[in-house]
Amino acid sequence: MTIDLVDVSITSPGRNFVTLKITTSDGIVGWGDATLNGRELAVAAYLSEHVASMLIGRDEDRIEDTWQYLYRGPYWRRGPVTMAAIAAVDMALWDIKAKKAGMPLYQLLGGASREGVRVYAHASGTDYAALQNAITGYQELGYTAVRVQTGVPGLGQIYGVSSSGPGVRYDYEPAKRSGDRPSEETWDTRNYLSHMPGVFARIREDFGTDLRILHDGHHRMSPIEAARFAKEIEPYDLFWLEDCTPGEDQTALRLVRQHSTTPLAIGEVFNSVFDYQTLITERLIDYVRSAVTHTGGITAMKKLLDFAAIYGIKSGIHGPTDISPVGMAAALHLDLAIHNFGIQEYMPHNAQTLEVFQTSFTFDQGFLHPSEQPGLGVELDEDAAAAHEYTKAYLPVNRLLDGTIHDW
Ligand code: GCO
Ligand code: MG
């Protein structure tokens, strides 16, 4: 059999998603997530203008050869747009292969290494009371791990903080549909550094030591600030401190490691194993954060995580709502199969999104299971998708109090 049709779907059920559909000459359909938050059309164009015609007529079973063909063929290497496009093709071909085999994808990746995939929720609040309410709400749903983000005195809306009211749904969608330019947020690292340790102390007082708490620094600290912060929060036993400093400066993490044993997670903005080479070989991180969707797909992610396993480093695959349910399912099949699984990020998609994406993965008491359905276990309802027109959206831009552009 061969690849007969390649179609790109752009839909916006509450937020934008790009999905690749590959259909074989026997009519088998595979789906791949190609969503790159804030730059969706770039990936859609890369797929429809440059990749689709290269795939027609190829043997859909030759996944590794297709991956190499798309990685080495264009000559220009890596980058979020290219690797998201390759990821979508790769996911769709694995979806097809598992459907043809009549088994859930994780079975083709070595079978289950655990009963379920432990996930962490996003608990946030503009102040401690709201954060406390969110943590309680997620604990009542059975979550055993929560990422905690909160407002910082003196600053307005900042990254990771939901402004939704009480109740357990703490939707936080950073990409704003604000016309032709990003919204702007204000930041001050000094305020943040003096505020956050007290928040972790209160969480441990209120929720005890069993609850796994994670926190995302979102690239904003300098290496020495990150070293000081990671050291100061050691007593609060975080499961991980994420993106404590811009990770592309890989050797900067040597300074953080010299001062602290707080576990470190980095990589959601990375898109290839080469972005991690020093971080992994020098054991400067403890968790690999990339999304399957942004890192070249299942083929590349499995190789990256197998490389990390040699150095005792575990997975922490990226799973916010701007990873589509297809990309989430791909992560779950890998999470279930690999040995060096750490934890899986899980921001449940809203009802509008789930009208478009028919999912089969299940949540139970803080754990997800990818499903026993053949393939990835997610199907796109193309009619429902067509009802939600793409609307340009940008991730915010961040400035310091004096107006200097800073990492968002
Ligand atoms: C996370 C990430 C997200 C990103 C978002 C950008 O840890 O889930 O930091 O919150 O900001 O995926 O589109
Ligand atoms: Mg993050």
Tab-separated table of C-alpha atoms and ligand atoms in Angstrom:
chain	number	residue	atom	x	y	z
A	1	MET	CA	0.000	0.000	0.000
A	2	THR	CA	1.034	3.627	-0.429
A	3	ILE	CA	0.238	7.120	0.838
A	4	ASP	CA	-2.620	8.343	-1.313
A	5	LEU	CA	-3.827	11.622	0.249
A	6	VAL	CA	-2.245	14.218	2.546
A	7	ASP	CA	-4.535	16.918	3.997
A	8	VAL	CA	-3.940	19.726	6.507
A	9	SER	CA	-6.777	20.725	8.842
A	10	ILE	CA	-6.707	24.066	10.689
A	11	THR	CA	-9.452	24.420	13.268
A	12	SER	CA	-10.094	26.680	16.232
A	13	PRO	CA	-12.494	25.172	18.812
A	14	GLY	CA	-11.591	27.673	21.522
A	15	ARG	CA	-7.924	27.721	20.430
A	16	ASN	CA	-6.066	26.959	17.191
A	17	PHE	CA	-4.979	23.452	16.189
A	18	VAL	CA	-3.256	22.148	13.060
A	19	THR	CA	-3.800	18.472	12.246
A	20	LEU	CA	-2.332	16.385	9.444
A	21	LYS	CA	-4.433	13.629	7.842
A	22	ILE	CA	-2.694	10.885	5.852
A	23	THR	CA	-4.878	8.407	3.921
A	24	THR	CA	-3.437	5.217	2.404
A	25	SER	CA	-4.443	3.626	-0.903
A	26	ASP	CA	-6.461	1.130	1.172
A	27	GLY	CA	-8.346	3.982	2.893
A	28	ILE	CA	-6.639	3.766	6.290
A	29	VAL	CA	-6.388	7.202	7.949
A	30	GLY	CA	-3.661	8.404	10.301
A	31	TRP	CA	-3.670	11.693	12.256
A	32	GLY	CA	-0.729	13.860	13.345
A	33	ASP	CA	-0.622	16.977	15.539
A	34	ALA	CA	1.197	19.923	13.940
A	35	THR	CA	0.182	22.676	16.368
A	36	LEU	CA	2.791	25.341	17.166
A	37	ASN	CA	1.123	27.897	19.445
A	38	GLY	CA	1.166	31.372	17.850
A	39	ARG	CA	2.792	30.170	14.606
A	40	GLU	CA	0.200	27.637	13.395
A	41	LEU	CA	0.021	28.827	9.764
A	42	ALA	CA	3.788	28.491	9.328
A	43	VAL	CA	3.603	24.754	10.026
A	44	ALA	CA	0.411	24.338	7.986
A	45	ALA	CA	2.108	25.992	4.990
A	46	TYR	CA	5.296	23.941	5.450
A	47	LEU	CA	3.193	20.793	5.311
A	48	SER	CA	0.825	21.740	2.478
A	49	GLU	CA	3.330	23.627	0.294
A	50	HIS	CA	6.511	21.604	0.786
A	51	VAL	CA	5.871	18.196	2.387
A	52	ALA	CA	2.549	16.833	1.091
A	53	SER	CA	3.702	16.253	-2.492
A	54	MET	CA	6.877	14.484	-1.245
A	55	LEU	CA	4.726	11.893	0.556
A	56	ILE	CA	2.261	10.871	-2.165
A	57	GLY	CA	3.084	7.374	-3.434
A	58	ARG	CA	5.514	6.533	-0.589
A	59	ASP	CA	5.155	3.251	1.338
A	60	GLU	CA	3.386	4.275	4.560
A	61	ASP	CA	5.145	1.478	6.462
A	62	ARG	CA	8.615	3.019	5.946
A	63	ILE	CA	8.386	5.365	8.933
A	64	GLU	CA	12.126	5.657	9.718
A	65	ASP	CA	12.991	6.231	6.046
A	66	THR	CA	10.264	8.885	5.751
A	67	TRP	CA	11.551	10.586	8.910
A	68	GLN	CA	15.110	10.729	7.514
A	69	TYR	CA	13.771	11.811	4.118
A	70	LEU	CA	11.955	14.781	5.704
A	71	TYR	CA	14.826	15.639	8.110
A	72	ARG	CA	17.799	15.414	5.721
A	73	GLY	CA	15.942	15.992	2.447
A	74	PRO	CA	15.238	19.752	2.847
A	75	TYR	CA	18.948	20.363	3.679
A	76	TRP	CA	17.956	23.012	6.284
A	77	ARG	CA	17.899	21.393	9.726
A	78	ARG	CA	15.799	21.527	12.869
A	79	GLY	CA	13.714	24.419	14.191
A	80	PRO	CA	10.186	24.386	15.664
A	81	VAL	CA	8.334	24.689	12.342
A	82	THR	CA	10.248	21.955	10.512
A	83	MET	CA	10.195	19.548	13.459
A	84	ALA	CA	6.483	20.071	14.124
A	85	ALA	CA	5.789	19.240	10.482
A	86	ILE	CA	7.935	16.115	10.639
A	87	ALA	CA	6.254	15.203	13.929
A	88	ALA	CA	2.808	15.340	12.366
A	89	VAL	CA	3.812	13.033	9.504
A	90	ASP	CA	5.510	10.651	11.942
A	91	MET	CA	2.525	10.499	14.296
A	92	ALA	CA	0.130	9.859	11.407
A	93	LEU	CA	2.292	7.016	10.033
A	94	TRP	CA	2.549	5.373	13.471
A	95	ASP	CA	-1.237	5.768	13.847
A	96	ILE	CA	-1.665	3.946	10.495
A	97	LYS	CA	0.847	1.215	11.351
A	98	ALA	CA	-0.841	0.466	14.688
A	99	LYS	CA	-4.304	0.480	13.062
A	100	LYS	CA	-3.052	-2.003	10.456
A	101	ALA	CA	-1.631	-4.153	13.295
A	102	GLY	CA	-4.970	-3.915	15.128
A	103	MET	CA	-3.329	-2.768	18.372
A	104	PRO	CA	-2.873	0.408	20.456
A	105	LEU	CA	0.391	2.120	19.528
A	106	TYR	CA	2.099	1.454	22.878
A	107	GLN	CA	2.111	-2.256	22.014
A	108	LEU	CA	4.342	-1.509	19.013
A	109	LEU	CA	6.674	0.525	21.283
A	110	GLY	CA	7.412	-2.443	23.540
A	111	GLY	CA	4.170	-2.860	25.453
A	112	ALA	CA	3.210	-1.412	28.834
A	113	SER	CA	5.930	-0.803	31.445
A	114	ARG	CA	3.352	0.407	34.033
A	115	GLU	CA	-0.360	0.231	34.780
A	116	GLY	CA	-1.042	3.915	34.145
A	117	VAL	CA	0.564	7.299	33.422
A	118	ARG	CA	0.837	9.616	36.454
A	119	VAL	CA	-0.128	13.160	35.431
A	120	TYR	CA	0.176	16.590	36.986
A	121	ALA	CA	-2.492	19.300	36.851
A	122	HIS	CA	-2.050	23.067	36.523
A	123	ALA	CA	-3.090	24.653	39.828
A	124	SER	CA	-2.875	28.424	39.805
A	125	GLY	CA	-4.409	31.481	41.411
A	126	THR	CA	-3.983	35.216	41.449
A	127	ASP	CA	-3.254	34.958	45.188
A	128	TYR	CA	-2.525	32.190	47.692
A	129	ALA	CA	-6.197	31.642	48.616
A	130	ALA	CA	-7.115	31.035	44.971
A	131	LEU	CA	-4.105	28.746	44.508
A	132	GLN	CA	-5.001	26.813	47.681
A	133	ASN	CA	-8.556	26.391	46.350
A	134	ALA	CA	-7.224	25.093	43.033
A	135	ILE	CA	-4.883	22.581	44.673
A	136	THR	CA	-7.733	21.308	46.872
A	137	GLY	CA	-9.976	21.001	43.838
A	138	TYR	CA	-7.456	18.914	41.925
A	139	GLN	CA	-6.723	16.725	44.945
A	140	GLU	CA	-10.454	15.982	45.195
A	141	LEU	CA	-10.295	14.809	41.558
A	142	GLY	CA	-7.540	12.383	42.532
A	143	TYR	CA	-4.466	14.207	41.231
A	144	THR	CA	-1.317	13.385	43.207
A	145	ALA	CA	0.827	16.041	41.512
A	146	VAL	CA	0.140	19.700	40.768
A	147	ARG	CA	2.085	22.481	39.131
A	148	VAL	CA	1.696	25.617	41.211
A	149	GLN	CA	1.792	29.121	39.732
A	150	THR	CA	0.552	32.254	41.456
A	151	GLY	CA	0.396	36.000	41.059
A	152	VAL	CA	3.313	38.108	42.311
A	153	PRO	CA	2.581	41.237	44.392
A	154	GLY	CA	3.093	44.390	42.361
A	155	LEU	CA	2.646	42.637	39.015
A	156	GLY	CA	-0.571	42.254	36.951
A	157	GLN	CA	-1.437	39.218	34.845
A	158	ILE	CA	1.637	37.015	34.600
A	159	TYR	CA	2.437	33.661	33.005
A	160	GLY	CA	0.623	30.585	34.178
A	161	VAL	CA	-2.005	32.246	36.368
A	162	SER	CA	-5.629	31.560	35.517
A	163	SER	CA	-8.014	34.407	36.172
A	164	SER	CA	-11.020	32.053	36.164
A	165	GLY	CA	-12.960	32.053	39.410
A	166	PRO	CA	-13.372	29.312	42.024
A	167	GLY	CA	-14.231	25.812	40.899
A	168	VAL	CA	-11.899	23.161	39.585
A	169	ARG	CA	-11.712	24.200	35.923
A	170	TYR	CA	-8.817	26.615	35.958
A	171	ASP	CA	-8.610	27.205	32.236
A	172	TYR	CA	-5.469	29.086	31.308
A	173	GLU	CA	-4.980	29.833	27.625
A	174	PRO	CA	-1.982	32.110	27.122
A	175	ALA	CA	-2.450	32.678	23.374
A	176	LYS	CA	-4.610	35.763	22.995
A	177	ARG	CA	-6.764	36.496	19.960
A	178	SER	CA	-5.867	40.154	20.176
A	179	GLY	CA	-5.686	41.139	16.527
A	180	ASP	CA	-2.358	41.556	14.769
A	181	ARG	CA	0.037	41.795	17.658
A	182	PRO	CA	0.733	40.053	20.979
A	183	SER	CA	-0.549	41.336	24.298
A	184	GLU	CA	2.149	42.551	26.691
A	185	GLU	CA	2.783	41.507	30.283
A	186	THR	CA	5.079	43.019	32.898
A	187	TRP	CA	7.643	41.180	34.980
A	188	ASP	CA	10.037	41.719	37.845
A	189	THR	CA	12.284	38.836	38.854
A	190	ARG	CA	13.213	40.414	42.207
A	191	ASN	CA	9.543	40.521	43.288
A	192	TYR	CA	9.143	36.933	42.112
A	193	LEU	CA	12.250	35.652	43.919
A	194	SER	CA	11.182	37.220	47.216
A	195	HIS	CA	7.568	36.000	46.923
A	196	MET	CA	7.701	32.386	45.761
A	197	PRO	CA	9.641	30.591	48.557
A	198	GLY	CA	6.932	31.660	51.047
A	199	VAL	CA	4.262	30.239	48.744
A	200	PHE	CA	5.951	26.829	48.694
A	201	ALA	CA	6.325	26.960	52.500
A	202	ARG	CA	2.572	27.605	52.908
A	203	ILE	CA	1.726	24.799	50.462
A	204	ARG	CA	3.812	22.323	52.452
A	205	GLU	CA	2.194	23.554	55.719
A	206	ASP	CA	-1.315	23.223	54.252
A	207	PHE	CA	-0.950	20.078	52.115
A	208	GLY	CA	1.853	18.121	53.762
A	209	THR	CA	4.783	16.337	52.148
A	210	ASP	CA	3.126	13.630	49.996
A	211	LEU	CA	1.723	15.976	47.343
A	212	ARG	CA	4.151	16.318	44.419
A	213	ILE	CA	4.490	20.007	43.606
A	214	LEU	CA	6.049	21.326	40.415
A	215	HIS	CA	6.786	24.904	39.398
A	216	ASP	CA	7.588	26.578	36.099
A	217	GLY	CA	10.122	29.409	36.085
A	218	HIS	CA	9.346	29.886	32.386
A	219	HIS	CA	12.864	30.937	31.298
A	220	ARG	CA	12.908	34.163	33.357
A	221	MET	CA	15.811	33.904	35.761
A	222	SER	CA	19.473	34.551	35.034
A	223	PRO	CA	21.736	31.571	35.793
A	224	ILE	CA	22.810	32.979	39.175
A	225	GLU	CA	19.197	33.924	40.066
A	226	ALA	CA	18.150	30.382	39.154
A	227	ALA	CA	20.967	28.961	41.297
A	228	ARG	CA	19.884	31.087	44.290
A	229	PHE	CA	16.195	30.235	43.822
A	230	ALA	CA	16.754	26.483	43.346
A	231	LYS	CA	18.871	26.432	46.515
A	232	GLU	CA	16.358	28.471	48.545
A	233	ILE	CA	13.418	26.178	47.682
A	234	GLU	CA	15.258	22.884	48.382
A	235	PRO	CA	13.440	22.444	51.759
A	236	TYR	CA	10.064	22.328	49.940
A	237	ASP	CA	11.008	19.184	48.001
A	238	LEU	CA	9.693	20.111	44.555
A	239	PHE	CA	9.180	17.283	42.086
A	240	TRP	CA	10.819	19.676	39.598
A	241	LEU	CA	11.657	23.305	38.914
A	242	GLU	CA	11.005	23.861	35.203
A	243	ASP	CA	12.741	26.223	32.794
A	244	CYS	CA	14.582	27.962	35.638
A	245	THR	CA	16.801	29.771	33.109
A	246	PRO	CA	16.819	29.876	29.272
A	247	GLY	CA	17.845	26.297	28.474
A	248	GLU	CA	19.422	26.926	25.090
A	249	ASP	CA	22.391	28.252	27.087
A	250	GLN	CA	22.943	24.664	28.189
A	251	THR	CA	26.165	25.229	30.165
A	252	ALA	CA	24.334	27.801	32.373
A	253	LEU	CA	22.742	24.857	34.159
A	254	ARG	CA	26.185	23.874	35.507
A	255	LEU	CA	25.912	26.907	37.833
A	256	VAL	CA	22.445	25.868	39.062
A	257	ARG	CA	23.609	22.292	39.620
A	258	GLN	CA	26.588	23.524	41.661
A	259	HIS	CA	24.230	25.186	44.170
A	260	SER	CA	21.159	22.990	44.410
A	261	THR	CA	19.705	19.504	44.358
A	262	THR	CA	16.243	20.747	43.371
A	263	PRO	CA	15.337	18.531	40.354
A	264	LEU	CA	15.376	20.441	37.058
A	265	ALA	CA	13.164	20.050	33.966
A	266	ILE	CA	13.931	21.744	30.668
A	267	GLY	CA	13.096	21.455	26.989
A	268	GLU	CA	9.532	22.398	26.013
A	269	VAL	CA	10.935	24.944	23.532
A	270	PHE	CA	13.521	22.468	22.210
A	271	ASN	CA	12.910	20.495	19.035
A	272	SER	CA	15.843	18.112	18.643
A	273	VAL	CA	18.189	15.901	20.639
A	274	PHE	CA	21.040	18.316	19.871
A	275	ASP	CA	19.340	20.991	22.017
A	276	TYR	CA	19.857	18.618	24.959
A	277	GLN	CA	23.283	17.158	24.208
A	278	THR	CA	25.218	18.943	27.012
A	279	LEU	CA	22.240	18.956	29.408
A	280	ILE	CA	21.941	15.165	29.147
A	281	THR	CA	25.575	14.069	28.897
A	282	GLU	CA	26.523	16.269	31.891
A	283	ARG	CA	23.366	15.337	33.826
A	284	LEU	CA	22.407	19.016	34.149
A	285	ILE	CA	18.687	18.176	34.083
A	286	ASP	CA	16.496	15.448	35.567
A	287	TYR	CA	13.517	15.573	33.167
A	288	VAL	CA	13.137	16.012	29.400
A	289	ARG	CA	10.244	18.384	28.741
A	290	SER	CA	9.739	18.322	24.958
A	291	ALA	CA	6.366	17.634	23.369
A	292	VAL	CA	6.100	14.824	20.806
A	293	THR	CA	4.478	17.434	18.539
A	294	HIS	CA	7.481	19.803	18.600
A	295	THR	CA	10.358	17.314	18.509
A	296	GLY	CA	9.924	15.342	15.316
A	297	GLY	CA	7.271	12.907	16.542
A	298	ILE	CA	7.256	9.460	18.127
A	299	THR	CA	10.321	8.205	16.238
A	300	ALA	CA	12.494	11.130	17.424
A	301	MET	CA	11.027	11.337	20.937
A	302	LYS	CA	11.662	7.641	21.590
A	303	LYS	CA	15.313	8.040	20.533
A	304	LEU	CA	15.677	11.181	22.696
A	305	LEU	CA	14.206	9.469	25.765
A	306	ASP	CA	16.322	6.340	25.221
A	307	PHE	CA	19.409	8.609	25.083
A	308	ALA	CA	18.287	10.360	28.297
A	309	ALA	CA	17.732	6.985	29.995
A	310	ILE	CA	21.459	6.162	29.713
A	311	TYR	CA	22.149	9.170	32.015
A	312	GLY	CA	19.369	8.462	34.504
A	313	ILE	CA	17.156	11.215	33.128
A	314	LYS	CA	13.394	10.741	32.869
A	315	SER	CA	10.500	11.949	30.726
A	316	GLY	CA	8.264	14.892	31.561
A	317	ILE	CA	6.489	15.309	28.227
A	318	HIS	CA	4.877	18.692	27.560
A	319	GLY	CA	1.074	18.501	27.581
A	320	PRO	CA	-0.686	21.912	27.735
A	321	THR	CA	-3.905	22.583	25.846
A	322	ASP	CA	-1.915	23.882	22.872
A	323	ILE	CA	-0.807	20.312	22.268
A	324	SER	CA	-3.838	18.775	20.548
A	325	PRO	CA	-5.529	15.586	21.799
A	326	VAL	CA	-3.656	13.766	18.983
A	327	GLY	CA	-0.310	14.993	20.333
A	328	MET	CA	-1.426	14.158	23.871
A	329	ALA	CA	-2.338	10.604	22.864
A	330	ALA	CA	1.059	10.150	21.192
A	331	ALA	CA	2.708	11.211	24.466
A	332	LEU	CA	0.602	8.760	26.481
A	333	HIS	CA	1.546	5.771	24.310
A	334	LEU	CA	5.236	6.640	24.778
A	335	ASP	CA	4.709	7.302	28.529
A	336	LEU	CA	3.187	3.846	29.006
A	337	ALA	CA	5.902	2.016	27.097
A	338	ILE	CA	9.262	3.596	28.023
A	339	HIS	CA	11.119	2.541	31.169
A	340	ASN	CA	12.392	6.015	32.159
A	341	PHE	CA	8.976	7.605	32.534
A	342	GLY	CA	8.859	10.569	34.945
A	343	ILE	CA	5.491	12.292	34.804
A	344	GLN	CA	3.064	13.619	32.164
A	345	GLU	CA	1.681	17.153	32.033
A	346	TYR	CA	-2.100	17.130	31.609
A	347	MET	CA	-4.236	20.200	30.985
A	348	PRO	CA	-7.637	18.725	30.017
A	349	HIS	CA	-8.986	20.146	26.746
A	350	ASN	CA	-12.323	21.934	26.961
A	351	ALA	CA	-15.661	20.603	25.690
A	352	GLN	CA	-15.459	22.579	22.438
A	353	THR	CA	-12.135	20.937	21.561
A	354	LEU	CA	-13.426	17.498	22.485
A	355	GLU	CA	-16.347	17.940	20.068
A	356	VAL	CA	-13.758	18.148	17.287
A	357	PHE	CA	-11.279	15.520	18.534
A	358	GLN	CA	-12.859	12.157	19.445
A	359	THR	CA	-10.552	10.865	22.157
A	360	SER	CA	-10.380	7.492	23.904
A	361	PHE	CA	-7.704	8.056	26.575
A	362	THR	CA	-9.094	7.861	30.115
A	363	PHE	CA	-8.356	9.599	33.446
A	364	ASP	CA	-8.683	7.798	36.766
A	365	GLN	CA	-7.466	9.006	40.166
A	366	GLY	CA	-4.503	11.018	38.909
A	367	PHE	CA	-3.476	8.615	36.134
A	368	LEU	CA	-4.174	8.517	32.386
A	369	HIS	CA	-4.319	5.488	30.094
A	370	PRO	CA	-3.943	5.919	26.302
A	371	SER	CA	-6.722	3.316	25.503
A	372	GLU	CA	-6.816	-0.115	23.892
A	373	GLN	CA	-8.183	1.274	20.631
A	374	PRO	CA	-5.970	0.450	17.590
A	375	GLY	CA	-3.625	3.293	16.656
A	376	LEU	CA	-3.291	6.524	18.649
A	377	GLY	CA	-6.952	6.329	19.677
A	378	VAL	CA	-7.982	9.824	18.536
A	379	GLU	CA	-10.053	10.720	15.452
A	380	LEU	CA	-10.734	14.205	14.076
A	381	ASP	CA	-14.378	15.013	13.243
A	382	GLU	CA	-13.723	16.995	10.057
A	383	ASP	CA	-17.230	18.463	9.876
A	384	ALA	CA	-16.998	19.686	13.463
A	385	ALA	CA	-13.482	21.010	12.753
A	386	ALA	CA	-14.710	22.958	9.727
A	387	ALA	CA	-17.190	24.831	11.938
A	388	HIS	CA	-14.357	26.543	13.861
A	389	GLU	CA	-12.497	28.992	11.651
A	390	TYR	CA	-8.848	29.812	12.373
A	391	THR	CA	-8.339	33.046	14.294
A	392	LYS	CA	-4.822	34.444	14.600
A	393	ALA	CA	-3.569	34.347	18.181
A	394	TYR	CA	-0.262	35.351	19.733
A	395	LEU	CA	1.504	34.314	22.889
A	396	PRO	CA	2.142	37.361	25.100
A	397	VAL	CA	5.338	39.388	25.073
A	398	ASN	CA	6.989	40.141	28.405
A	399	ARG	CA	8.726	43.348	29.487
A	400	LEU	CA	10.564	44.286	32.664
A	401	LEU	CA	9.350	47.245	34.691
A	402	ASP	CA	11.696	49.563	32.744
A	403	GLY	CA	10.287	48.312	29.425
A	404	THR	CA	13.136	45.958	28.508
A	405	ILE	CA	11.933	42.903	26.572
A	406	HIS	CA	12.261	39.774	28.724
A	407	ASP	CA	11.516	36.061	28.299
A	408	TRP	CA	7.804	35.378	28.581
B	1	GCO	C1	3.958	24.392	30.197
B	1	GCO	C2	4.312	25.490	29.253
B	1	GCO	C3	3.140	26.181	28.649
B	1	GCO	C4	3.607	27.099	27.544
B	1	GCO	C5	2.653	27.010	26.401
B	1	GCO	C6	3.052	27.914	25.253
B	1	GCO	O1	4.765	24.123	31.102
B	1	GCO	O2	2.903	23.771	29.943
B	1	GCO	O3	5.234	26.370	29.846
B	1	GCO	O4	2.391	26.845	29.597
B	1	GCO	O5	3.730	28.411	27.988
B	1	GCO	O6	2.627	25.675	25.975
B	1	GCO	O7	2.175	27.727	24.185
B	2	MG	MG	6.621	25.103	30.889
